[in-house]
Short mmCIF file of N, CA and C in Angstrom, two decimals:
data_model
loop_
_atom_site.label_atom_id
_atom_site.label_comp_id
_atom_site.label_asym_id
_atom_site.label_seq_id
_atom_site.Cartn_x
_atom_site.Cartn_y
_atom_site.Cartn_z
N UNK B 1 0.82 -1.18 0.00
CA UNK B 1 0.00 0.00 0.00
C UNK B 1 0.87 1.26 0.00
N UNK B 2 1.95 1.24 0.79
CA UNK B 2 2.84 2.39 0.82
C UNK B 2 3.44 2.63 -0.54
N UNK B 3 3.77 1.54 -1.24
CA UNK B 3 4.37 1.67 -2.57
C UNK B 3 3.40 2.35 -3.53
N UNK B 4 2.12 1.95 -3.51
CA UNK B 4 1.13 2.56 -4.39
C UNK B 4 0.94 4.05 -4.09
N UNK B 5 0.90 4.38 -2.82
CA UNK B 5 0.74 5.79 -2.43
C UNK B 5 1.93 6.60 -2.90
N UNK B 6 3.12 6.07 -2.70
CA UNK B 6 4.33 6.78 -3.13
C UNK B 6 4.36 6.90 -4.66
N UNK B 7 3.93 5.85 -5.35
CA UNK B 7 3.90 5.90 -6.82
C UNK B 7 2.94 6.97 -7.30
N UNK B 8 1.77 7.06 -6.66
CA UNK B 8 0.79 8.08 -7.03
C UNK B 8 1.35 9.47 -6.78
N UNK B 9 1.96 9.66 -5.62
CA UNK B 9 2.55 10.97 -5.31
C UNK B 9 3.64 11.33 -6.30
N UNK B 10 4.48 10.38 -6.63
CA UNK B 10 5.55 10.63 -7.60
C UNK B 10 4.97 10.98 -8.96
N UNK B 11 3.95 10.26 -9.39
CA UNK B 11 3.31 10.53 -10.68
C UNK B 11 2.71 11.92 -10.70
N UNK B 12 1.98 12.27 -9.65
CA UNK B 12 1.36 13.59 -9.60
C UNK B 12 2.41 14.70 -9.59
N UNK B 13 3.46 14.51 -8.83
CA UNK B 13 4.50 15.53 -8.77
C UNK B 13 5.23 15.68 -10.10
N UNK B 14 5.51 14.58 -10.75
CA UNK B 14 6.26 14.62 -12.00
C UNK B 14 5.43 15.12 -13.17
N UNK B 15 4.12 14.94 -13.12
CA UNK B 15 3.29 15.38 -14.24
C UNK B 15 2.77 16.80 -14.04
N UNK B 16 3.03 17.37 -12.88
CA UNK B 16 2.61 18.74 -12.64
C UNK B 16 1.16 18.86 -12.21
N UNK B 17 0.50 17.76 -11.89
CA UNK B 17 -0.88 17.79 -11.43
C UNK B 17 -0.87 17.99 -9.92
N UNK B 18 -1.63 18.93 -9.44
CA UNK B 18 -1.67 19.16 -8.00
C UNK B 18 -2.93 18.55 -7.41
N UNK B 19 -2.84 18.27 -6.11
CA UNK B 19 -4.01 17.76 -5.41
C UNK B 19 -5.12 18.79 -5.44
N UNK B 20 -4.78 20.06 -5.35
CA UNK B 20 -5.77 21.13 -5.39
C UNK B 20 -6.51 21.13 -6.71
N UNK B 21 -5.78 20.97 -7.81
CA UNK B 21 -6.41 20.95 -9.13
C UNK B 21 -7.37 19.78 -9.25
N UNK B 22 -6.96 18.62 -8.73
CA UNK B 22 -7.84 17.45 -8.79
C UNK B 22 -9.10 17.68 -7.96
N UNK B 23 -8.95 18.29 -6.80
CA UNK B 23 -10.09 18.51 -5.92
C UNK B 23 -11.05 19.55 -6.48
N UNK B 24 -10.55 20.48 -7.30
CA UNK B 24 -11.39 21.55 -7.81
C UNK B 24 -12.03 21.22 -9.15
N UNK B 25 -11.66 20.12 -9.78
CA UNK B 25 -12.24 19.76 -11.07
C UNK B 25 -13.68 19.32 -10.85
N UNK B 26 -14.63 20.01 -11.50
CA UNK B 26 -16.04 19.65 -11.31
C UNK B 26 -16.34 18.23 -11.79
N UNK B 27 -17.28 17.61 -11.12
CA UNK B 27 -17.75 16.27 -11.50
C UNK B 27 -19.27 16.32 -11.60
N UNK B 28 -19.83 15.24 -12.06
CA UNK B 28 -21.29 15.15 -12.18
C UNK B 28 -21.97 15.42 -10.85
N UNK B 29 -21.46 14.84 -9.77
CA UNK B 29 -22.11 15.03 -8.47
C UNK B 29 -22.03 16.48 -8.01
N UNK B 30 -20.94 17.18 -8.31
CA UNK B 30 -20.86 18.59 -7.91
C UNK B 30 -21.82 19.44 -8.74
N UNK B 31 -22.00 19.09 -10.01
CA UNK B 31 -22.96 19.81 -10.85
C UNK B 31 -24.38 19.60 -10.33
N UNK B 32 -24.73 18.35 -10.04
CA UNK B 32 -26.07 18.03 -9.56
C UNK B 32 -26.34 18.64 -8.19
N UNK B 33 -25.30 18.80 -7.38
CA UNK B 33 -25.45 19.40 -6.05
C UNK B 33 -25.68 20.91 -6.12
N UNK B 34 -25.30 21.53 -7.22
CA UNK B 34 -25.51 22.97 -7.36
C UNK B 34 -26.98 23.25 -7.65
N UNK B 35 -27.44 24.43 -7.27
CA UNK B 35 -28.85 24.76 -7.47
C UNK B 35 -29.23 24.76 -8.95
N UNK B 36 -28.44 25.44 -9.76
CA UNK B 36 -28.74 25.54 -11.20
C UNK B 36 -28.61 24.19 -11.88
N UNK B 37 -27.51 23.48 -11.64
CA UNK B 37 -27.30 22.18 -12.26
C UNK B 37 -28.28 21.13 -11.78
N UNK B 38 -28.60 21.18 -10.50
CA UNK B 38 -29.56 20.22 -9.95
C UNK B 38 -30.94 20.36 -10.56
N UNK B 39 -31.33 21.60 -10.80
CA UNK B 39 -32.63 21.86 -11.44
C UNK B 39 -32.66 21.30 -12.87
N UNK B 40 -31.60 21.57 -13.62
CA UNK B 40 -31.54 21.06 -15.00
C UNK B 40 -31.47 19.53 -15.02
N UNK B 41 -30.73 18.94 -14.07
CA UNK B 41 -30.61 17.48 -13.99
C UNK B 41 -31.96 16.85 -13.68
N UNK B 42 -32.71 17.45 -12.77
CA UNK B 42 -34.04 16.92 -12.42
C UNK B 42 -34.95 16.91 -13.65
N UNK B 43 -34.89 17.98 -14.44
CA UNK B 43 -35.69 18.04 -15.67
C UNK B 43 -35.23 16.97 -16.67
N UNK B 44 -33.92 16.78 -16.75
CA UNK B 44 -33.38 15.81 -17.71
C UNK B 44 -33.85 14.38 -17.42
N UNK B 45 -33.83 13.99 -16.15
CA UNK B 45 -34.14 12.60 -15.82
C UNK B 45 -35.61 12.35 -15.49
N UNK B 46 -36.40 13.42 -15.43
CA UNK B 46 -37.83 13.25 -15.14
C UNK B 46 -38.48 12.35 -16.18
N UNK B 47 -39.26 11.41 -15.71
CA UNK B 47 -40.03 10.49 -16.57
C UNK B 47 -39.13 9.57 -17.40
N UNK B 48 -37.89 9.39 -16.97
CA UNK B 48 -36.97 8.47 -17.64
C UNK B 48 -36.82 7.22 -16.78
N UNK B 49 -36.59 6.11 -17.41
CA UNK B 49 -36.34 4.86 -16.69
C UNK B 49 -34.83 4.66 -16.67
N UNK B 50 -34.22 5.10 -15.55
CA UNK B 50 -32.78 5.03 -15.40
C UNK B 50 -32.45 4.31 -14.10
N UNK B 51 -31.29 3.66 -14.03
CA UNK B 51 -30.92 2.97 -12.80
C UNK B 51 -30.67 3.95 -11.65
N UNK B 52 -30.85 3.47 -10.44
CA UNK B 52 -30.71 4.30 -9.24
C UNK B 52 -29.32 4.92 -9.10
N UNK B 53 -28.28 4.23 -9.56
CA UNK B 53 -26.92 4.74 -9.34
C UNK B 53 -26.71 6.09 -10.03
N UNK B 54 -27.47 6.38 -11.07
CA UNK B 54 -27.32 7.67 -11.75
C UNK B 54 -27.74 8.81 -10.82
N UNK B 55 -28.77 8.58 -10.03
CA UNK B 55 -29.23 9.59 -9.08
C UNK B 55 -28.36 9.59 -7.82
N UNK B 56 -28.00 8.40 -7.34
CA UNK B 56 -27.23 8.29 -6.10
C UNK B 56 -25.75 8.60 -6.31
N UNK B 57 -25.26 8.39 -7.52
CA UNK B 57 -23.85 8.66 -7.81
C UNK B 57 -23.12 7.42 -8.26
N UNK B 58 -22.23 7.63 -9.22
CA UNK B 58 -21.44 6.53 -9.74
C UNK B 58 -19.96 6.87 -9.69
N UNK B 59 -19.19 6.13 -10.42
CA UNK B 59 -17.75 6.39 -10.54
C UNK B 59 -17.61 7.49 -11.59
N UNK B 60 -17.11 8.65 -11.17
CA UNK B 60 -17.15 9.84 -12.01
C UNK B 60 -15.80 10.17 -12.65
N UNK B 61 -15.89 10.79 -13.79
CA UNK B 61 -14.72 11.36 -14.46
C UNK B 61 -14.80 12.87 -14.35
N UNK B 62 -13.66 13.55 -14.40
CA UNK B 62 -13.69 15.02 -14.33
C UNK B 62 -14.41 15.62 -15.53
N UNK B 63 -15.01 16.78 -15.32
CA UNK B 63 -15.69 17.51 -16.38
C UNK B 63 -14.68 17.91 -17.46
N UNK B 64 -15.18 17.93 -18.69
CA UNK B 64 -14.39 18.42 -19.82
C UNK B 64 -15.24 19.45 -20.56
N UNK B 65 -14.58 20.41 -21.20
CA UNK B 65 -15.31 21.41 -21.96
C UNK B 65 -15.12 21.17 -23.45
N UNK B 66 -16.19 21.43 -24.19
CA UNK B 66 -16.15 21.36 -25.65
C UNK B 66 -16.86 22.59 -26.19
N UNK B 67 -16.54 22.94 -27.41
CA UNK B 67 -17.21 24.04 -28.08
C UNK B 67 -17.88 23.49 -29.32
N UNK B 68 -19.19 23.67 -29.41
CA UNK B 68 -19.96 23.23 -30.56
C UNK B 68 -20.64 24.44 -31.18
N UNK B 69 -20.30 24.71 -32.40
CA UNK B 69 -20.88 25.85 -33.12
C UNK B 69 -20.79 27.15 -32.33
N UNK B 70 -19.64 27.35 -31.71
CA UNK B 70 -19.39 28.59 -30.98
C UNK B 70 -19.93 28.63 -29.56
N UNK B 71 -20.60 27.58 -29.11
CA UNK B 71 -21.17 27.54 -27.76
C UNK B 71 -20.34 26.58 -26.91
N UNK B 72 -19.96 27.03 -25.71
CA UNK B 72 -19.17 26.19 -24.81
C UNK B 72 -20.09 25.35 -23.94
N UNK B 73 -19.80 24.06 -23.88
CA UNK B 73 -20.56 23.11 -23.08
C UNK B 73 -19.62 22.40 -22.11
N UNK B 74 -20.20 21.92 -21.02
CA UNK B 74 -19.48 21.08 -20.08
C UNK B 74 -19.98 19.65 -20.27
N UNK B 75 -19.05 18.71 -20.26
CA UNK B 75 -19.40 17.31 -20.46
C UNK B 75 -18.99 16.52 -19.21
N UNK B 76 -19.94 15.77 -18.68
CA UNK B 76 -19.74 14.98 -17.47
C UNK B 76 -20.04 13.51 -17.78
N UNK B 77 -19.34 12.61 -17.08
CA UNK B 77 -19.64 11.19 -17.28
C UNK B 77 -19.42 10.41 -15.99
N UNK B 78 -20.10 9.28 -15.91
CA UNK B 78 -19.99 8.39 -14.76
C UNK B 78 -20.36 6.98 -15.20
N UNK B 79 -19.98 6.02 -14.39
CA UNK B 79 -20.35 4.63 -14.69
C UNK B 79 -20.85 3.95 -13.42
N UNK B 80 -21.45 2.80 -13.61
CA UNK B 80 -22.04 2.04 -12.52
C UNK B 80 -20.94 1.59 -11.55
N UNK B 81 -21.10 1.86 -10.26
CA UNK B 81 -20.10 1.43 -9.29
C UNK B 81 -19.90 -0.09 -9.30
N UNK B 82 -18.67 -0.49 -9.27
CA UNK B 82 -18.26 -1.89 -9.23
C UNK B 82 -18.58 -2.66 -10.51
N UNK B 83 -19.03 -1.96 -11.56
CA UNK B 83 -19.36 -2.63 -12.82
C UNK B 83 -19.40 -1.61 -13.96
N UNK B 84 -18.31 -0.88 -14.11
CA UNK B 84 -18.26 0.19 -15.13
C UNK B 84 -18.50 -0.33 -16.54
N UNK B 85 -18.14 -1.55 -16.80
CA UNK B 85 -18.29 -2.07 -18.16
C UNK B 85 -19.75 -2.27 -18.56
N UNK B 86 -20.64 -2.38 -17.57
CA UNK B 86 -22.03 -2.70 -17.91
C UNK B 86 -22.91 -1.48 -18.16
N UNK B 87 -22.70 -0.38 -17.42
CA UNK B 87 -23.58 0.79 -17.57
C UNK B 87 -22.78 2.08 -17.45
N UNK B 88 -23.10 3.03 -18.33
CA UNK B 88 -22.43 4.33 -18.36
C UNK B 88 -23.44 5.43 -18.60
N UNK B 89 -23.09 6.63 -18.14
CA UNK B 89 -23.97 7.79 -18.30
C UNK B 89 -23.11 9.01 -18.60
N UNK B 90 -23.55 9.83 -19.55
CA UNK B 90 -22.86 11.08 -19.85
C UNK B 90 -23.90 12.16 -20.07
N UNK B 91 -23.52 13.39 -19.75
CA UNK B 91 -24.40 14.50 -20.07
C UNK B 91 -23.58 15.68 -20.56
N UNK B 92 -24.23 16.47 -21.36
CA UNK B 92 -23.64 17.70 -21.89
C UNK B 92 -24.51 18.84 -21.38
N UNK B 93 -23.84 19.85 -20.80
CA UNK B 93 -24.54 20.91 -20.08
C UNK B 93 -24.12 22.28 -20.61
N UNK B 94 -25.11 23.12 -20.84
CA UNK B 94 -24.86 24.50 -21.22
C UNK B 94 -25.14 25.40 -20.02
N UNK B 95 -24.10 25.91 -19.36
CA UNK B 95 -24.34 26.83 -18.24
C UNK B 95 -25.03 28.11 -18.68
N UNK B 96 -24.82 28.52 -19.92
CA UNK B 96 -25.40 29.77 -20.42
C UNK B 96 -26.93 29.73 -20.41
N UNK B 97 -27.52 28.61 -20.82
CA UNK B 97 -28.98 28.54 -20.83
C UNK B 97 -29.53 27.44 -19.91
N UNK B 98 -28.66 26.85 -19.10
CA UNK B 98 -29.04 25.86 -18.10
C UNK B 98 -29.82 24.70 -18.69
N UNK B 99 -29.33 24.16 -19.80
CA UNK B 99 -29.97 22.98 -20.42
C UNK B 99 -29.00 21.82 -20.45
N UNK B 100 -29.55 20.62 -20.47
CA UNK B 100 -28.77 19.39 -20.49
C UNK B 100 -29.35 18.42 -21.48
N UNK B 101 -28.46 17.62 -22.03
CA UNK B 101 -28.84 16.44 -22.80
C UNK B 101 -27.98 15.30 -22.28
N UNK B 102 -28.42 14.08 -22.48
CA UNK B 102 -27.66 12.98 -21.91
C UNK B 102 -27.71 11.71 -22.73
N UNK B 103 -26.90 10.76 -22.28
CA UNK B 103 -26.84 9.44 -22.90
C UNK B 103 -26.62 8.40 -21.81
N UNK B 104 -27.50 7.42 -21.76
CA UNK B 104 -27.32 6.26 -20.89
C UNK B 104 -27.04 5.07 -21.79
N UNK B 105 -25.98 4.33 -21.47
CA UNK B 105 -25.61 3.16 -22.27
C UNK B 105 -25.53 1.93 -21.37
N UNK B 106 -26.13 0.85 -21.85
CA UNK B 106 -26.09 -0.43 -21.12
C UNK B 106 -25.57 -1.49 -22.08
N UNK B 107 -24.56 -2.21 -21.64
CA UNK B 107 -24.03 -3.32 -22.44
C UNK B 107 -24.80 -4.58 -22.07
N UNK B 108 -25.47 -5.14 -23.07
CA UNK B 108 -26.25 -6.34 -22.87
C UNK B 108 -25.44 -7.50 -23.45
N UNK B 109 -24.67 -8.15 -22.59
CA UNK B 109 -23.79 -9.22 -23.05
C UNK B 109 -24.57 -10.43 -23.55
N UNK B 110 -25.71 -10.70 -22.94
CA UNK B 110 -26.51 -11.86 -23.36
C UNK B 110 -26.98 -11.71 -24.81
N UNK B 111 -27.30 -10.49 -25.22
CA UNK B 111 -27.79 -10.26 -26.58
C UNK B 111 -26.70 -9.70 -27.50
N UNK B 112 -25.49 -9.55 -26.96
CA UNK B 112 -24.35 -9.05 -27.74
C UNK B 112 -24.62 -7.69 -28.38
N UNK B 113 -25.12 -6.77 -27.54
CA UNK B 113 -25.39 -5.44 -28.08
C UNK B 113 -25.26 -4.39 -26.98
N UNK B 114 -25.08 -3.17 -27.44
CA UNK B 114 -25.08 -2.01 -26.54
C UNK B 114 -26.38 -1.26 -26.77
N UNK B 115 -27.09 -0.99 -25.70
CA UNK B 115 -28.36 -0.29 -25.79
C UNK B 115 -28.16 1.16 -25.36
N UNK B 116 -28.58 2.10 -26.20
CA UNK B 116 -28.40 3.52 -25.94
C UNK B 116 -29.74 4.19 -25.69
N UNK B 117 -29.79 5.04 -24.68
CA UNK B 117 -30.98 5.82 -24.37
C UNK B 117 -30.57 7.29 -24.38
N UNK B 118 -31.04 8.02 -25.39
CA UNK B 118 -30.72 9.45 -25.54
C UNK B 118 -31.75 10.26 -24.76
N UNK B 119 -31.26 11.29 -24.06
CA UNK B 119 -32.13 12.10 -23.21
C UNK B 119 -32.08 13.56 -23.66
N UNK B 120 -33.23 14.09 -24.06
CA UNK B 120 -33.39 15.50 -24.36
C UNK B 120 -32.37 16.02 -25.39
N UNK B 121 -32.23 15.32 -26.48
CA UNK B 121 -31.31 15.77 -27.53
C UNK B 121 -32.05 16.81 -28.39
N UNK B 122 -31.57 18.04 -28.33
CA UNK B 122 -32.19 19.12 -29.09
C UNK B 122 -31.69 19.10 -30.54
N UNK B 123 -32.33 19.84 -31.39
CA UNK B 123 -31.88 19.95 -32.78
C UNK B 123 -30.46 20.50 -32.86
N UNK B 124 -30.12 21.42 -31.97
CA UNK B 124 -28.79 22.02 -31.97
C UNK B 124 -27.70 20.99 -31.65
N UNK B 125 -28.06 19.93 -30.93
CA UNK B 125 -27.09 18.92 -30.52
C UNK B 125 -27.27 17.58 -31.24
N UNK B 126 -28.13 17.55 -32.24
CA UNK B 126 -28.53 16.26 -32.81
C UNK B 126 -27.38 15.42 -33.34
N UNK B 127 -26.39 16.00 -33.95
CA UNK B 127 -25.28 15.20 -34.48
C UNK B 127 -24.03 15.39 -33.63
N UNK B 128 -23.54 16.63 -33.52
CA UNK B 128 -22.31 16.87 -32.78
C UNK B 128 -22.46 16.55 -31.30
N UNK B 129 -23.59 16.89 -30.73
CA UNK B 129 -23.83 16.60 -29.32
C UNK B 129 -23.83 15.10 -29.04
N UNK B 130 -24.46 14.34 -29.90
CA UNK B 130 -24.46 12.88 -29.75
C UNK B 130 -23.04 12.32 -29.89
N UNK B 131 -22.28 12.88 -30.82
CA UNK B 131 -20.90 12.45 -31.01
C UNK B 131 -20.09 12.68 -29.74
N UNK B 132 -20.24 13.85 -29.14
CA UNK B 132 -19.49 14.18 -27.93
C UNK B 132 -19.93 13.29 -26.76
N UNK B 133 -21.23 13.08 -26.61
CA UNK B 133 -21.71 12.23 -25.52
C UNK B 133 -21.17 10.81 -25.64
N UNK B 134 -21.22 10.26 -26.85
CA UNK B 134 -20.70 8.90 -27.00
C UNK B 134 -19.18 8.86 -26.79
N UNK B 135 -18.50 9.90 -27.25
CA UNK B 135 -17.04 9.99 -27.05
C UNK B 135 -16.70 10.06 -25.55
N UNK B 136 -17.56 10.71 -24.77
CA UNK B 136 -17.33 10.77 -23.32
C UNK B 136 -17.41 9.38 -22.70
N UNK B 137 -18.34 8.56 -23.18
CA UNK B 137 -18.49 7.22 -22.64
C UNK B 137 -17.38 6.27 -23.10
N UNK B 138 -16.94 6.45 -24.32
CA UNK B 138 -15.94 5.53 -24.87
C UNK B 138 -14.51 5.87 -24.44
N UNK B 139 -14.31 7.08 -23.91
CA UNK B 139 -12.96 7.50 -23.53
C UNK B 139 -12.29 8.35 -24.58
N UNK B 140 -12.88 8.44 -25.76
CA UNK B 140 -12.28 9.23 -26.84
C UNK B 140 -12.18 10.70 -26.48
N UNK B 141 -13.16 11.24 -25.79
CA UNK B 141 -13.13 12.65 -25.42
C UNK B 141 -11.96 12.93 -24.48
N UNK B 142 -11.74 12.06 -23.51
CA UNK B 142 -10.62 12.23 -22.58
C UNK B 142 -9.28 12.08 -23.29
N UNK B 143 -9.20 11.16 -24.24
CA UNK B 143 -7.94 10.91 -24.94
C UNK B 143 -7.63 11.94 -26.01
N UNK B 144 -8.65 12.53 -26.61
CA UNK B 144 -8.47 13.48 -27.72
C UNK B 144 -9.40 14.68 -27.55
N UNK B 145 -9.26 15.45 -26.48
CA UNK B 145 -10.24 16.51 -26.18
C UNK B 145 -10.37 17.58 -27.27
N UNK B 146 -9.31 17.93 -27.94
CA UNK B 146 -9.39 18.97 -28.97
C UNK B 146 -10.09 18.48 -30.24
N UNK B 147 -10.18 17.18 -30.41
CA UNK B 147 -10.82 16.64 -31.61
C UNK B 147 -12.33 16.80 -31.59
N UNK B 148 -12.89 17.21 -30.46
CA UNK B 148 -14.34 17.30 -30.34
C UNK B 148 -14.84 18.73 -30.17
N UNK B 149 -14.05 19.69 -30.62
CA UNK B 149 -14.47 21.09 -30.65
C UNK B 149 -14.85 21.40 -32.07
N UNK B 150 -16.14 21.61 -32.31
CA UNK B 150 -16.65 21.88 -33.66
C UNK B 150 -17.06 23.34 -33.72
N UNK B 151 -16.31 24.13 -34.45
CA UNK B 151 -16.55 25.57 -34.44
C UNK B 151 -17.42 26.06 -35.57
N UNK B 152 -17.76 25.22 -36.53
CA UNK B 152 -18.61 25.65 -37.64
C UNK B 152 -19.96 26.10 -37.12
N UNK B 153 -20.43 27.22 -37.63
CA UNK B 153 -21.74 27.74 -37.16
C UNK B 153 -22.85 27.37 -38.09
#
């Protein structure tokens, strides 16, 4: 255990990442805990059939920002605790107009398919927004963040 802790500290120090920066990076739970974000989240999931962990909290990734057609959005993602491979959730949030769209994905191994449930996808987000949401779940957004900024208006 000491070795892992020391390895983590060494990695953080050598990469220039500070504990403060990690603690201040917004996550899905911090967005939902805010008054504005919580209100938008409640509207997003109302009348949806989603697993309880999405409301109670899952394993979260730090927020990332993207720009779509000149508008800046925040992208959040999380997965099912103790079983990230089976269920994932992502949302894209516009702080400017307090709107959200989302994607819930469930891997159905018995049927050999991935089932997607799109939530509140507006016309403005119909293609690029869906691309960003799926990229957040697949890890592509984290690995190639600049590749998902679409500036065409």
